[in-house]
CSV table of C-alpha atoms in Angstrom, one decimal:
chain,number,residue,atom,x,y,z
A,18,MET,CA,-28.7,161.8,-187.8
A,19,ASN,CA,-28.7,163.6,-183.9
A,20,ARG,CA,-29.3,161.5,-181.3
A,21,TYR,CA,-31.6,162.5,-178.3
A,22,CYS,CA,-31.1,162.3,-174.7
A,23,LYS,CA,-33.8,160.1,-173.1
A,24,CYS,CA,-33.8,162.5,-169.9
A,25,CYS,CA,-34.0,166.2,-171.5
A,26,HIS,CA,-34.5,165.3,-175.0
A,27,LEU,CA,-31.5,167.6,-176.2
A,28,ILE,CA,-29.2,167.0,-178.7
A,29,ILE,CA,-26.2,164.6,-177.5
A,30,ILE,CA,-22.8,165.7,-178.4
A,31,GLY,CA,-19.9,163.2,-178.0
A,32,ASN,CA,-21.3,160.5,-175.2
A,33,GLY,CA,-21.6,157.1,-176.4
A,34,ASP,CA,-24.8,156.2,-174.4
A,35,ASP,CA,-28.2,157.5,-174.5
A,36,TYR,CA,-27.9,160.5,-172.3
A,37,CYS,CA,-25.9,163.8,-172.3
A,38,SER,CA,-23.4,164.7,-169.8
A,39,ARG,CA,-25.4,167.5,-168.1
A,40,GLN,CA,-26.1,167.3,-164.1
A,41,THR,CA,-29.7,166.4,-163.9
A,42,CYS,CA,-29.4,163.7,-166.8
A,43,ALA,CA,-26.3,162.3,-164.7
A,44,ASP,CA,-28.4,162.2,-161.7
A,45,VAL,CA,-31.6,160.5,-163.5
A,46,ARG,CA,-29.3,157.5,-164.8
A,47,ALA,CA,-27.8,157.1,-161.6
A,48,ALA,CA,-31.1,157.0,-160.1
A,49,ALA,CA,-32.3,154.4,-163.1
A,50,GLU,CA,-29.2,152.5,-162.4
A,51,HIS,CA,-29.9,152.3,-158.5
A,52,GLN,CA,-33.4,151.4,-159.3
A,53,LYS,CA,-32.8,148.7,-161.8
A,54,HIS,CA,-29.9,146.8,-158.6
A,55,ILE,CA,-33.0,147.0,-156.7
A,56,ASP,CA,-35.4,145.4,-158.9
A,57,GLU,CA,-32.9,142.5,-159.7
A,58,HIS,CA,-31.7,141.7,-156.3
A,59,GLY,CA,-34.6,142.7,-153.8
A,60,LYS,CA,-35.9,145.4,-152.0
A,61,TYR,CA,-35.9,144.3,-148.5
A,62,ILE,CA,-32.6,144.2,-146.9
A,63,LEU,CA,-31.4,141.8,-144.0
A,64,GLN,CA,-28.4,143.2,-142.7
A,65,TRP,CA,-26.4,141.5,-139.4
A,66,GLU,CA,-23.2,141.6,-137.3
A,67,THR,CA,-21.7,138.6,-136.4
A,68,TYR,CA,-20.0,138.2,-133.1
A,69,ASP,CA,-16.7,137.9,-135.1
A,70,ALA,CA,-17.4,142.1,-136.1
A,71,ARG,CA,-18.2,140.9,-139.6
A,72,THR,CA,-21.5,142.8,-141.0
A,73,GLU,CA,-23.6,140.6,-143.8
A,74,MET,CA,-26.4,140.8,-145.8
A,75,LEU,CA,-29.1,139.6,-148.1
A,76,ARG,CA,-31.7,140.8,-150.1
A,77,PHE,CA,-35.2,139.8,-150.3
A,78,ASN,CA,-38.4,141.0,-152.5
A,79,ASP,CA,-40.6,139.5,-150.4
A,80,GLU,CA,-41.2,141.1,-146.6
A,81,GLY,CA,-42.3,138.1,-145.0
A,82,GLU,CA,-39.2,136.3,-146.6
A,83,CYS,CA,-37.0,138.6,-145.2
A,84,TYR,CA,-38.4,138.4,-141.2
A,85,TYR,CA,-38.4,134.5,-141.9
A,86,HIS,CA,-34.6,134.5,-142.5
A,87,ALA,CA,-34.3,136.7,-139.7
A,88,SER,CA,-35.7,134.3,-137.6
A,89,LEU,CA,-33.6,131.6,-138.3
A,90,ILE,CA,-30.4,133.6,-137.8
A,91,ARG,CA,-31.7,135.9,-134.8
A,92,GLU,CA,-30.2,133.7,-131.8
A,93,GLN,CA,-26.8,133.5,-133.7
A,94,VAL,CA,-25.5,137.2,-134.6
A,95,ALA,CA,-24.8,140.4,-132.5
A,96,ASP,CA,-27.1,143.0,-134.6
A,97,LEU,CA,-29.8,142.3,-136.7
A,98,PHE,CA,-31.6,144.6,-138.7
A,99,VAL,CA,-34.2,145.2,-141.5
A,100,ILE,CA,-34.2,147.7,-144.1
A,101,ASN,CA,-37.5,148.5,-145.6
A,102,PRO,CA,-37.6,150.2,-149.0
A,103,ASP,CA,-38.5,153.6,-147.9
A,104,GLY,CA,-35.0,153.9,-146.3
A,105,SER,CA,-36.7,153.0,-142.7
A,106,SER,CA,-34.9,150.6,-140.2
A,107,VAL,CA,-36.1,147.6,-137.4
A,108,GLU,CA,-33.8,146.5,-135.2
A,109,LEU,CA,-34.3,143.2,-134.1
A,110,ARG,CA,-33.1,142.3,-130.5
A,111,GLN,CA,-32.7,139.3,-129.1
């Protein structure tokens, strides 16, 4: 029985998953995995740098919760950023 690629619907030859090895389909598969990671871990990223030069981050699904946590740690870190789902970032200065 033939298996067909979920992306381009052409016959899959040799691969064990549901996608063929064409570059377009590999890109679609990578984008789907990236979106799955965002859905599982949150779309708002709170990233900060500590005074001992360590970078840390947390992910949140809710924008309000992200900014609430930012307000809690604002005075304790060197740099603080919120990265929005559209890729834009907001630097929260002290």
